[in-house]
Coordinates of C-alpha atoms in Angstrom, one line a residue:
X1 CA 127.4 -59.6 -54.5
X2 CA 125.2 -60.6 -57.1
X3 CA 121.6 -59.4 -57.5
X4 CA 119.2 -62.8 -58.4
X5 CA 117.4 -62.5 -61.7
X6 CA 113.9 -64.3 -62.5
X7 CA 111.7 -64.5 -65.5
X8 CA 107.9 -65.2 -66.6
X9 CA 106.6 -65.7 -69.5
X10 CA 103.2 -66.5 -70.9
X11 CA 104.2 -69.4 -73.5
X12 CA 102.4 -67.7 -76.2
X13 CA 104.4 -67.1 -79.9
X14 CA 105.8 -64.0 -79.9
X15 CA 107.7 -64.0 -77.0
X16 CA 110.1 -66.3 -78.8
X17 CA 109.6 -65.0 -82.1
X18 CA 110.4 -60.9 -80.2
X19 CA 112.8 -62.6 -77.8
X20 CA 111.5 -61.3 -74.8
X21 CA 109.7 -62.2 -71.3
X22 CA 107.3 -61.3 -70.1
X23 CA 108.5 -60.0 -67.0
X24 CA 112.1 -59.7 -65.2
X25 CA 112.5 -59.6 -61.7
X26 CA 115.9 -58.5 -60.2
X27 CA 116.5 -57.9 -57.0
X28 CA 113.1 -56.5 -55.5
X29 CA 112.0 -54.8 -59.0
X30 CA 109.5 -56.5 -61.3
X31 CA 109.5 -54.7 -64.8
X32 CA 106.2 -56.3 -66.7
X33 CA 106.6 -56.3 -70.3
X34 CA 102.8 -54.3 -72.3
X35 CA 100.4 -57.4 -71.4
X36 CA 98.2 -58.2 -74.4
X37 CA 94.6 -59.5 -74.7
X38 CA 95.1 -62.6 -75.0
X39 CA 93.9 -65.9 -73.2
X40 CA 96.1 -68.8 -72.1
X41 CA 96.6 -70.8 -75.8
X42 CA 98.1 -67.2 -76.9
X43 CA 94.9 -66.4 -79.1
X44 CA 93.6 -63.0 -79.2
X45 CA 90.7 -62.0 -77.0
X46 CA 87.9 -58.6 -77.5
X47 CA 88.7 -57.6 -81.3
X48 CA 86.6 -54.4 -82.0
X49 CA 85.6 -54.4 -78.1
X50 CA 87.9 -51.9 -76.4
X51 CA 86.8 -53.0 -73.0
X52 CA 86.9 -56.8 -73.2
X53 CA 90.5 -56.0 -74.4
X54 CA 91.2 -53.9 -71.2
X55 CA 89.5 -56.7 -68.9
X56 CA 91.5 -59.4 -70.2
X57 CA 95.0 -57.3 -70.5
X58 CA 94.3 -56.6 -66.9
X59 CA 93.9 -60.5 -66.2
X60 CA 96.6 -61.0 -67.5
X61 CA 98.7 -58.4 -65.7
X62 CA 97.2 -60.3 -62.8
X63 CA 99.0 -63.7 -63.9
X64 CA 102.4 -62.3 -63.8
X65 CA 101.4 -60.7 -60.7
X66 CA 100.4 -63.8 -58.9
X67 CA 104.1 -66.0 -60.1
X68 CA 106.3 -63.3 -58.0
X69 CA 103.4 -63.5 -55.4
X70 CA 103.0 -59.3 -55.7
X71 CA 100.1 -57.5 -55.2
X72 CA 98.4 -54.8 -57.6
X73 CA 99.5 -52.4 -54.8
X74 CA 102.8 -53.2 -55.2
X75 CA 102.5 -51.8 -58.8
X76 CA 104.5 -48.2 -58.8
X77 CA 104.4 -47.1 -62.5
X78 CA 101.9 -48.4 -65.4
X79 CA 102.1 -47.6 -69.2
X80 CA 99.1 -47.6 -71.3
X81 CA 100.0 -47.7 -74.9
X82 CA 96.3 -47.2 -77.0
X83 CA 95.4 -46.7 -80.5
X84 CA 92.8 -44.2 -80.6
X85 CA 93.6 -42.4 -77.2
X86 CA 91.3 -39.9 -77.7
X87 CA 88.5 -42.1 -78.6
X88 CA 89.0 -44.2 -75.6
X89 CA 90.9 -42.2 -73.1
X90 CA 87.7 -42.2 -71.1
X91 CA 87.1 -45.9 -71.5
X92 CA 91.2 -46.6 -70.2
X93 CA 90.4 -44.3 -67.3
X94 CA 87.6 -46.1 -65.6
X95 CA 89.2 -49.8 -65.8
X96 CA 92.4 -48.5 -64.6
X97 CA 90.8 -46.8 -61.7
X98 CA 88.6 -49.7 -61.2
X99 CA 91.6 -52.1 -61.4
X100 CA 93.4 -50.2 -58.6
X101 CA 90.5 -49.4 -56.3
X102 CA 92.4 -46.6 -53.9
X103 CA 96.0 -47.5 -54.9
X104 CA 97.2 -45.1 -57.3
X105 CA 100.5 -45.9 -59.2
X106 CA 102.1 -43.1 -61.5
X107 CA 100.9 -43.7 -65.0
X108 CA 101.4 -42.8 -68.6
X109 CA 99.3 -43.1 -71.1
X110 CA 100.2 -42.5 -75.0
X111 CA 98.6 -42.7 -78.0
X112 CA 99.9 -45.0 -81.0
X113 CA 98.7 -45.5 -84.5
X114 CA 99.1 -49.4 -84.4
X115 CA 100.1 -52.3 -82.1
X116 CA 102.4 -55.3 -82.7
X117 CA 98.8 -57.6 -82.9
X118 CA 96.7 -55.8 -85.9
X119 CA 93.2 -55.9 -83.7
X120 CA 94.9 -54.9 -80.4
X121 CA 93.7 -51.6 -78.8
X122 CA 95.6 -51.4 -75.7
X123 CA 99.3 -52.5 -74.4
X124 CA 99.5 -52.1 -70.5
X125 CA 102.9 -52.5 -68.9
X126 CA 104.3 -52.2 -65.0
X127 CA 106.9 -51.4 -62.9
X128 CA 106.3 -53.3 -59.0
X129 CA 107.9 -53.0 -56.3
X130 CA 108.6 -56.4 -54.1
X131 CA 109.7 -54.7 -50.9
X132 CA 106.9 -52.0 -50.4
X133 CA 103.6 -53.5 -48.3
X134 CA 101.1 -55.9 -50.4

Protein backbone atom coordinates (compact mmCIF):
# COMPACT_ATOMS: atom_id res chain seq x y z
CA UNK A 1 0.00 0.00 0.00
CA UNK A 2 1.29 3.26 -0.88
CA UNK A 3 0.58 6.46 1.01
CA UNK A 4 -0.20 9.51 -1.86
CA UNK A 5 2.15 12.38 -1.66
CA UNK A 6 1.19 16.17 -2.83
CA UNK A 7 3.00 19.43 -2.91
CA UNK A 8 2.37 23.35 -2.95
CA UNK A 9 4.43 25.83 -3.56
CA UNK A 10 4.20 29.60 -3.80
CA UNK A 11 6.24 30.17 -7.21
CA UNK A 12 8.43 32.60 -5.58
CA UNK A 13 12.61 32.25 -6.00
CA UNK A 14 13.88 30.56 -3.30
CA UNK A 15 12.02 27.59 -3.28
CA UNK A 16 13.98 26.54 -6.35
CA UNK A 17 17.05 28.08 -5.43
CA UNK A 18 16.56 26.05 -1.45
CA UNK A 19 14.94 23.16 -3.26
CA UNK A 20 12.03 22.92 -1.18
CA UNK A 21 7.98 23.21 -1.13
CA UNK A 22 6.22 24.78 0.38
CA UNK A 23 4.19 22.25 1.93
CA UNK A 24 3.90 18.27 1.62
CA UNK A 25 0.96 16.46 2.21
CA UNK A 26 1.15 12.62 2.75
CA UNK A 27 -1.38 10.64 3.59
CA UNK A 28 -3.73 12.93 5.95
CA UNK A 29 -0.57 15.10 7.30
CA UNK A 30 0.18 18.55 5.89
CA UNK A 31 3.83 19.67 7.08
CA UNK A 32 3.88 23.63 6.00
CA UNK A 33 7.32 24.84 5.41
CA UNK A 34 8.12 28.70 7.83
CA UNK A 35 5.74 30.97 5.56
CA UNK A 36 7.39 34.32 4.82
CA UNK A 37 6.08 37.91 4.31
CA UNK A 38 5.84 37.94 1.13
CA UNK A 39 2.99 38.78 -1.53
CA UNK A 40 2.17 36.77 -4.64
CA UNK A 41 5.25 38.11 -7.17
CA UNK A 42 7.62 36.74 -4.26
CA UNK A 43 8.57 40.34 -3.06
CA UNK A 44 8.96 41.05 0.49
CA UNK A 45 6.14 42.69 2.36
CA UNK A 46 6.34 44.86 6.25
CA UNK A 47 10.24 45.55 6.42
CA UNK A 48 10.83 47.31 9.83
CA UNK A 49 6.94 46.65 10.72
CA UNK A 50 6.82 43.49 12.88
CA UNK A 51 3.09 43.28 12.52
CA UNK A 52 2.50 43.85 8.84
CA UNK A 53 5.05 40.93 8.65
CA UNK A 54 2.93 38.65 11.02
CA UNK A 55 -0.35 39.66 9.03
CA UNK A 56 0.86 38.78 5.78
CA UNK A 57 2.92 35.41 6.98
CA UNK A 58 -0.44 34.53 8.38
CA UNK A 59 -2.11 35.20 4.78
CA UNK A 60 -0.03 33.33 3.50
CA UNK A 61 -0.23 30.32 5.77
CA UNK A 62 -3.83 30.74 4.76
CA UNK A 63 -3.01 30.10 0.87
CA UNK A 64 -1.46 26.77 1.52
CA UNK A 65 -4.28 26.18 3.72
CA UNK A 66 -6.98 26.85 1.25
CA UNK A 67 -5.03 24.30 -1.89
CA UNK A 68 -5.46 21.02 0.55
CA UNK A 69 -8.97 22.63 1.40
CA UNK A 70 -7.85 22.55 5.45
CA UNK A 71 -9.00 24.68 7.97
CA UNK A 72 -6.86 26.78 10.58
CA UNK A 73 -8.42 24.27 13.02
CA UNK A 74 -6.99 21.66 11.45
CA UNK A 75 -3.59 23.11 12.36
CA UNK A 76 -2.02 20.84 15.39
CA UNK A 77 1.52 22.21 15.91
CA UNK A 78 2.96 25.92 14.77
CA UNK A 79 6.66 27.15 14.92
CA UNK A 80 7.40 30.74 15.30
CA UNK A 81 10.91 31.34 14.45
CA UNK A 82 11.57 35.42 15.44
CA UNK A 83 14.49 37.67 15.53
CA UNK A 84 14.18 39.72 18.53
CA UNK A 85 11.82 37.28 20.65
CA UNK A 86 12.06 39.26 23.47
CA UNK A 87 11.33 42.47 21.83
CA UNK A 88 8.25 41.08 20.13
CA UNK A 89 7.27 38.03 22.04
CA UNK A 90 4.23 40.12 22.99
CA UNK A 91 3.47 41.39 19.54
CA UNK A 92 3.66 37.27 18.13
CA UNK A 93 1.30 36.48 20.98
CA UNK A 94 -1.70 38.49 20.12
CA UNK A 95 -1.70 37.76 16.21
CA UNK A 96 -1.34 34.17 16.90
CA UNK A 97 -4.18 34.17 19.38
CA UNK A 98 -6.12 36.36 17.08
CA UNK A 99 -5.34 34.07 14.11
CA UNK A 100 -6.75 30.99 16.00
CA UNK A 101 -9.70 32.59 17.72
CA UNK A 102 -10.50 29.51 20.36
CA UNK A 103 -8.50 26.76 18.58
CA UNK A 104 -5.33 26.35 20.27
CA UNK A 105 -2.61 24.25 18.42
CA UNK A 106 0.72 23.31 20.45
CA UNK A 107 3.22 25.97 19.58
CA UNK A 108 6.90 26.82 19.81
CA UNK A 109 8.34 29.81 19.58
CA UNK A 110 12.31 30.53 19.36
CA UNK A 111 14.30 33.18 19.08
CA UNK A 112 16.96 33.58 16.13
CA UNK A 113 19.62 36.13 15.32
CA UNK A 114 18.77 36.34 11.55
CA UNK A 115 16.41 34.83 8.92
CA UNK A 116 17.13 33.48 5.43
CA UNK A 117 15.40 37.16 3.97
CA UNK A 118 17.82 40.01 5.65
CA UNK A 119 14.50 42.30 6.67
CA UNK A 120 12.38 39.29 7.77
CA UNK A 121 11.23 39.19 11.47
CA UNK A 122 9.20 36.16 11.72
CA UNK A 123 9.14 32.50 10.08
CA UNK A 124 5.83 30.67 10.97
CA UNK A 125 5.53 26.97 10.07
CA UNK A 126 2.58 24.11 10.67
CA UNK A 127 1.81 20.83 11.12
CA UNK A 128 -2.36 20.02 10.09
CA UNK A 129 -4.08 17.39 10.38
CA UNK A 130 -6.55 16.36 7.32
CA UNK A 131 -8.69 13.80 9.17
CA UNK A 132 -9.55 15.78 12.47
CA UNK A 133 -12.98 18.13 12.12
CA UNK A 134 -12.57 21.62 9.97
Amino acid sequence: MSTTVKSFNHNVPWESLFGYSQAMQVGETIYISGQVAHDAEGNFVGEGDFDAQMEATFENLDKVLAHFDASRRQVVETTLLVVGLREHFNAAAAAHARYFGDHRPTSTASGVVELALPAQLVEIGAVVRLDIGS
